[in-house]
Amino acid sequence: MRTDIAIVGAGMAGASLASAIRGRARVVLLEAEDLPGYHATGRSAAFWSETYGGPGVQPLTTASGEFLRNPPASHGGEGFLTRRGELLIARPGDEPLLDRFQADFAGSGVSIEATSAHRFVTGMKAGWDAALWGPSCTDIDVARLHAAYLSDARRHGVELRTRAGLVAAKREDDGWSLTLADGTTLQTAVVVDAAGAWADSVARLAGAAPLGIQPYRRTMVQLRIDPPAPADLPLVSDIRGEFYFKPEPGGRLWLSPHDEIPSDPCDAAPDEIDVALAIERLQSAVDWRIEAVERKWAGLRSFAPDRLPVYGFAPDTPGFFWFAGQGGFGIQTAPAAAEIGAALLLGQEPAAMVAAIDMDRYSPSRFRR
């Protein structure tokens, strides 16, 4: 079989890129697992925050907002976002961190205002008062967004192949010959590395220089608490980056210790120490009683050395395209990232939603400068 573009990885990154190409090239989407989205996409904490990921990521998140709020009919026509709001809380003495956070986003157009944590969270302990409020933060329906991208890609002729992980990649005069785990071979002009935690591993198979994209484990816990978490509780994050929590249906609470534990690419699992640490940090801030740990899981978030995503052709390997390093913000930036990736892949003008973004800052060539 021969195609124009083979995208390795059918999570949110690969699915959104395949959809954005929209029939302008022949595309095969290769997924190693039984179903796409098994790893990072299927384990996301599922929120859209314009400040998450820092000022270097914010333009991508903000640009993605309109698509996520009002998707076209091709992607279902029903918005993927539900209003939540975000509260950044601080201990006494951490006020300078709040000031620095506001300064980082000054002039960005993102609304951030000083407030009191007790206005938004009943049960906050004494001392946890200074806070910042971000009204634009929302929940994301990740599963529906991923399914919409896959469905649109298929309607535009994209072939999805599961249990088809990349085993070998050989450069030929006019492209690549790929050997897949299902025993088949595939000829393609371009290989797109959208393999998440496995991005550097895919690069090595293709003979491209790895970029140092490192996977990190992130732990999540679902708790039953007393009193139950109110449905309108905002996403609450500690300004030190030591924990965050948000409500779930039925009065449950999703909690993370905001851990980043270096890991090899794998099917991540939570460590009991990290679960206990998350609970300890929560109890330092609120007086709620924890009745049960109902679920616990972990996922991998993969970062380039400068913690910005990587979009573009490898400077050292013809026909090899990086679409990786999305960290924990790959879901919320997917619409903008996909349009940037499609424009760079096809050598075409970018869509209006990303026309004002400096795409060069995300180029893999930056690691050679």
XYZ file of C-alpha atoms in Angstrom:
369
model
C 0.000 0.000 0.000
C 1.176 3.533 -0.744
C 0.039 6.792 0.856
C 1.129 10.412 1.133
C 1.240 10.760 4.911
C 1.461 8.114 7.634
C 0.644 9.497 11.085
C 2.071 7.383 13.908
C -0.309 7.670 16.859
C -4.103 8.042 16.818
C -4.583 9.880 20.097
C -5.831 13.462 20.120
C -2.729 14.750 18.316
C -2.829 12.306 15.425
C -6.621 12.295 15.091
C -6.896 16.105 15.033
C -4.092 16.425 12.489
C -5.656 13.797 10.223
C -8.937 15.698 10.379
C -7.287 19.081 9.674
C -5.677 17.762 6.489
C -9.288 17.302 5.267
C -8.755 15.229 2.150
C -5.883 17.299 0.745
C -3.590 14.254 0.919
C -3.912 10.497 1.319
C -3.490 9.737 5.025
C -3.121 6.565 7.077
C -3.457 6.813 10.848
C -1.441 4.128 12.655
C -2.295 3.093 16.217
C -0.359 0.514 18.230
C -3.201 -0.249 20.657
C -6.530 -2.001 20.118
C -8.326 1.346 20.259
C -7.092 4.905 19.665
C -6.738 7.252 22.625
C -5.828 4.557 25.169
C -2.936 6.421 26.789
C -2.741 10.199 27.397
C -5.976 11.128 25.596
C -8.117 8.672 27.528
C -6.651 9.700 30.908
C -6.902 13.480 30.674
C -8.214 15.573 33.577
C -10.259 17.273 30.872
C -10.083 21.025 31.322
C -9.350 24.011 29.071
C -7.367 26.719 30.853
C -5.802 29.601 28.946
C -2.992 29.870 31.500
C -2.175 26.158 31.698
C 1.199 25.449 30.139
C 2.423 29.018 30.538
C 2.693 32.031 28.217
C 4.317 29.994 25.429
C 1.288 27.706 25.183
C -1.434 30.301 25.829
C -1.714 31.500 22.191
C -2.474 27.940 21.082
C -5.072 27.449 23.813
C -6.780 30.778 23.195
C -6.850 30.194 19.432
C -8.462 26.786 20.006
C -11.267 28.223 22.122
C -13.663 29.268 19.383
C -13.522 25.858 17.667
C -14.104 24.089 20.985
C -17.024 26.369 21.873
C -18.622 26.384 18.420
C -17.352 23.489 16.301
C -18.431 23.199 12.668
C -21.149 20.794 11.615
C -18.436 18.416 10.385
C -17.454 17.922 14.047
C -20.971 17.628 15.441
C -21.858 21.298 15.760
C -22.278 21.051 19.544
C -19.679 22.714 21.775
C -17.154 20.608 23.687
C -16.746 23.044 26.615
C -18.716 23.501 29.838
C -18.125 26.531 32.047
C -16.051 25.800 35.146
C -13.781 28.683 36.224
C -10.317 28.338 37.735
C -9.043 29.368 41.166
C -5.322 29.638 41.957
C -4.839 29.554 45.721
C -1.838 30.511 47.837
C -0.472 30.020 51.337
C 0.681 33.014 53.400
C 3.955 34.247 51.947
C 3.168 33.002 48.434
C 1.554 36.250 47.296
C 4.618 37.130 45.141
C 3.942 33.949 43.144
C 0.429 35.201 42.409
C 1.837 38.563 41.347
C 4.350 36.890 39.038
C 1.612 34.728 37.534
C -0.471 37.786 36.702
C 2.574 39.513 35.212
C 3.276 36.508 32.977
C -0.086 36.954 31.244
C -0.261 40.752 31.244
C -1.292 41.952 27.803
C -2.381 38.478 26.665
C -6.077 39.238 26.837
C -6.626 36.446 29.367
C -8.854 37.568 32.237
C -7.214 37.063 35.655
C -8.315 38.886 38.794
C -7.300 38.882 42.447
C -9.896 37.430 44.817
C -10.385 35.498 48.048
C -10.396 31.709 47.918
C -13.176 31.634 50.534
C -15.534 33.300 48.040
C -15.461 30.193 45.870
C -14.632 27.237 48.132
C -16.536 26.405 51.307
C -14.298 24.602 53.755
C -10.968 26.255 52.932
C -8.730 26.263 55.992
C -7.416 29.425 57.615
C -4.475 30.977 55.798
C -5.597 29.935 52.344
C -7.137 33.229 51.364
C -5.135 35.005 48.642
C -6.134 33.729 45.211
C -6.530 34.502 41.529
C -9.731 33.879 39.574
C -9.756 32.852 35.916
C -13.363 32.890 34.643
C -12.645 31.471 31.177
C -11.607 27.982 32.360
C -13.918 25.171 31.242
C -14.296 21.410 31.261
C -13.663 19.586 27.967
C -15.629 16.593 26.716
C -12.443 14.801 25.661
C -14.009 11.553 24.472
C -16.518 13.336 22.246
C -13.856 15.670 20.826
C -11.553 12.762 20.001
C -14.414 10.811 18.422
C -15.416 13.856 16.350
C -11.895 14.198 14.960
C -11.695 10.498 14.108
C -15.118 10.542 12.463
C -14.286 13.601 10.365
C -10.947 12.113 9.333
C -12.641 8.905 8.147
C -15.200 10.882 6.144
C -12.290 12.522 4.333
C -10.729 9.208 3.388
C -8.314 8.645 6.269
C -7.701 4.976 7.007
C -7.354 4.106 10.702
C -5.319 0.980 11.408
C -5.160 -0.342 14.978
C -2.707 -2.909 16.363
C -0.355 -1.421 13.795
C 2.520 0.000 15.796
C 5.657 1.013 13.905
C 8.344 -1.690 13.977
C 10.815 -0.340 11.402
C 11.168 2.650 9.082
C 13.541 2.684 6.121
C 14.244 5.803 4.095
C 13.923 5.301 0.335
C 14.523 7.623 -2.614
C 10.915 8.746 -2.806
C 9.859 8.377 0.831
C 9.637 5.653 3.448
C 8.983 1.959 3.741
C 7.336 1.190 7.065
C 7.038 -2.201 8.730
C 4.101 -2.489 11.100
C 3.377 -4.742 14.059
C 0.518 -6.404 12.194
C 3.082 -7.776 9.716
C 2.244 -5.455 6.840
C 4.411 -2.903 5.056
C 3.460 0.584 3.969
C 5.079 3.054 1.584
C 4.616 6.725 2.366
C 6.113 10.055 1.369
C 6.008 11.510 4.908
C 6.076 10.029 8.413
C 4.403 12.116 11.129
C 5.554 11.410 14.678
C 2.448 11.942 16.825
C 3.373 9.118 19.173
C 3.233 11.016 22.466
C 5.433 9.332 25.066
C 6.943 7.196 22.313
C 7.920 10.186 20.128
C 11.676 9.830 20.573
C 11.430 6.052 20.117
C 9.683 6.544 16.768
C 12.353 9.056 15.754
C 15.112 6.550 16.492
C 13.371 3.916 14.361
C 13.380 6.398 11.482
C 16.990 7.434 12.012
C 16.020 10.958 13.119
C 17.812 12.620 16.005
C 15.691 12.418 19.184
C 14.751 15.760 20.722
C 14.824 14.673 24.345
C 11.044 14.410 24.676
C 10.582 13.034 28.184
C 7.449 11.315 29.472
C 6.360 12.132 33.035
C 3.806 10.255 35.107
C 0.808 12.199 36.422
C -1.432 10.657 39.104
C -5.195 11.184 39.400
C -7.526 10.063 42.184
C -11.316 10.099 42.428
C -12.571 10.646 45.970
C -15.917 10.446 47.710
C -15.938 13.303 50.204
C -18.173 14.763 52.920
C -19.672 17.197 52.241
C -20.031 16.217 48.577
C -18.232 18.454 46.108
C -20.680 21.060 44.752
C -21.253 20.907 41.015
C -20.206 24.551 40.591
C -16.874 24.152 42.401
C -14.129 25.608 40.178
C -10.929 23.919 39.157
C -8.698 24.712 42.156
C -4.899 24.723 41.818
C -2.167 25.549 44.305
C 0.097 28.332 43.000
C 3.157 26.245 43.953
C 1.987 23.518 41.602
C 1.611 20.900 44.339
C -2.011 19.826 43.809
C -5.236 20.560 41.956
C -8.802 19.313 42.217
C -12.145 19.660 40.441
C -15.655 18.268 40.968
C -17.139 15.303 39.201
C -20.778 14.152 38.929
C -22.314 12.727 42.077
C -20.366 15.011 44.406
C -17.084 13.240 43.695
C -13.730 15.001 43.514
C -10.873 14.515 41.062
C -7.547 15.209 42.728
C -3.924 15.199 41.589
C -0.654 15.843 43.459
C 0.478 17.595 40.268
C 3.325 15.099 40.113
C 5.767 14.822 37.225
C 7.737 11.618 37.709
C 10.158 10.823 34.846
C 9.123 7.565 33.201
C 9.904 5.338 30.291
C 7.082 5.102 27.719
C 4.635 2.595 29.204
C 1.083 1.842 30.272
C 1.338 4.115 33.324
C -0.020 3.074 36.714
C -0.344 5.110 39.925
C 2.021 4.717 42.859
C 0.410 4.483 46.305
C 2.877 7.056 47.653
C 1.641 9.619 45.113
C -1.990 8.854 45.967
C -1.246 9.386 49.662
C 0.656 12.591 48.883
C -2.287 13.968 46.922
C -4.649 13.328 49.835
C -2.229 14.847 52.355
C -1.925 18.031 50.291
C -5.689 18.298 49.871
C -6.233 17.940 53.613
C -3.749 20.738 54.282
C -6.062 23.130 52.422
C -9.664 22.038 53.140
C -11.581 20.564 56.070
C -13.562 18.023 54.027
C -13.701 14.419 55.205
C -12.502 11.781 52.740
C -14.851 8.815 52.794
C -13.279 6.651 50.089
C -10.735 6.493 47.305
C -12.989 5.230 44.518
C -10.564 5.268 41.574
C -6.915 5.968 40.890
C -5.016 6.074 37.641
C -2.003 7.627 35.963
C -1.067 8.909 32.543
C 2.060 10.139 30.801
C 2.637 13.757 29.791
C 5.543 14.248 27.421
C 7.604 17.432 27.198
C 10.389 18.703 24.983
C 13.339 20.209 26.914
C 11.869 23.750 26.770
C 8.351 22.498 27.569
C 6.880 23.829 24.332
C 5.280 21.563 21.710
C 7.162 20.589 18.556
C 5.544 20.995 15.129
C 7.474 20.732 11.878
C 9.806 18.782 9.604
C 12.977 17.416 11.175
C 15.991 19.416 9.975
C 18.158 16.285 9.848
C 15.793 13.730 8.250
C 13.843 14.411 5.019
C 10.182 13.446 5.157
C 10.057 13.105 8.946
C 7.589 15.459 10.685
C 7.419 16.118 14.424
C 4.006 16.586 16.039
C 4.816 15.880 19.659
C 5.782 17.265 23.063
C 2.257 18.456 23.917
C 2.741 17.913 27.654
C -0.508 18.159 29.600
C -2.018 20.707 27.227
C -2.413 18.617 24.081
C -6.195 18.356 24.429
C -6.885 22.049 24.968
C -4.570 23.122 22.122
C -5.604 20.421 19.643
C -7.593 22.601 17.194
C -4.840 25.204 16.779
C -2.041 22.636 16.765
C -3.773 20.591 14.073
C -4.189 23.622 11.795
C -0.533 24.579 12.255
C 0.564 21.011 11.576
C -1.589 20.728 8.443
C -0.261 24.028 7.040
C 3.361 23.031 7.623
C 2.870 19.519 6.262
C 1.158 20.654 3.083
C 3.156 23.838 2.543
C -0.015 25.927 2.554
C -1.124 29.127 4.244
C -2.351 28.519 7.796
C -6.025 28.749 8.663
C -7.289 32.083 9.965
C -7.553 30.786 13.534
C -3.739 30.411 13.756
C -2.575 33.044 11.258
C -1.392 35.383 14.037
C 0.604 32.698 15.888
C 4.392 32.609 15.507
C 4.705 29.017 14.294
C 8.498 29.191 14.213
C 8.681 29.131 18.016
C 7.408 25.513 17.898
C 9.763 24.319 15.129
C 12.111 21.395 15.844
C 14.868 23.511 14.299
C 14.936 25.604 17.496
C 16.975 22.880 19.180
C 19.815 23.492 16.719
C 20.060 27.215 17.431
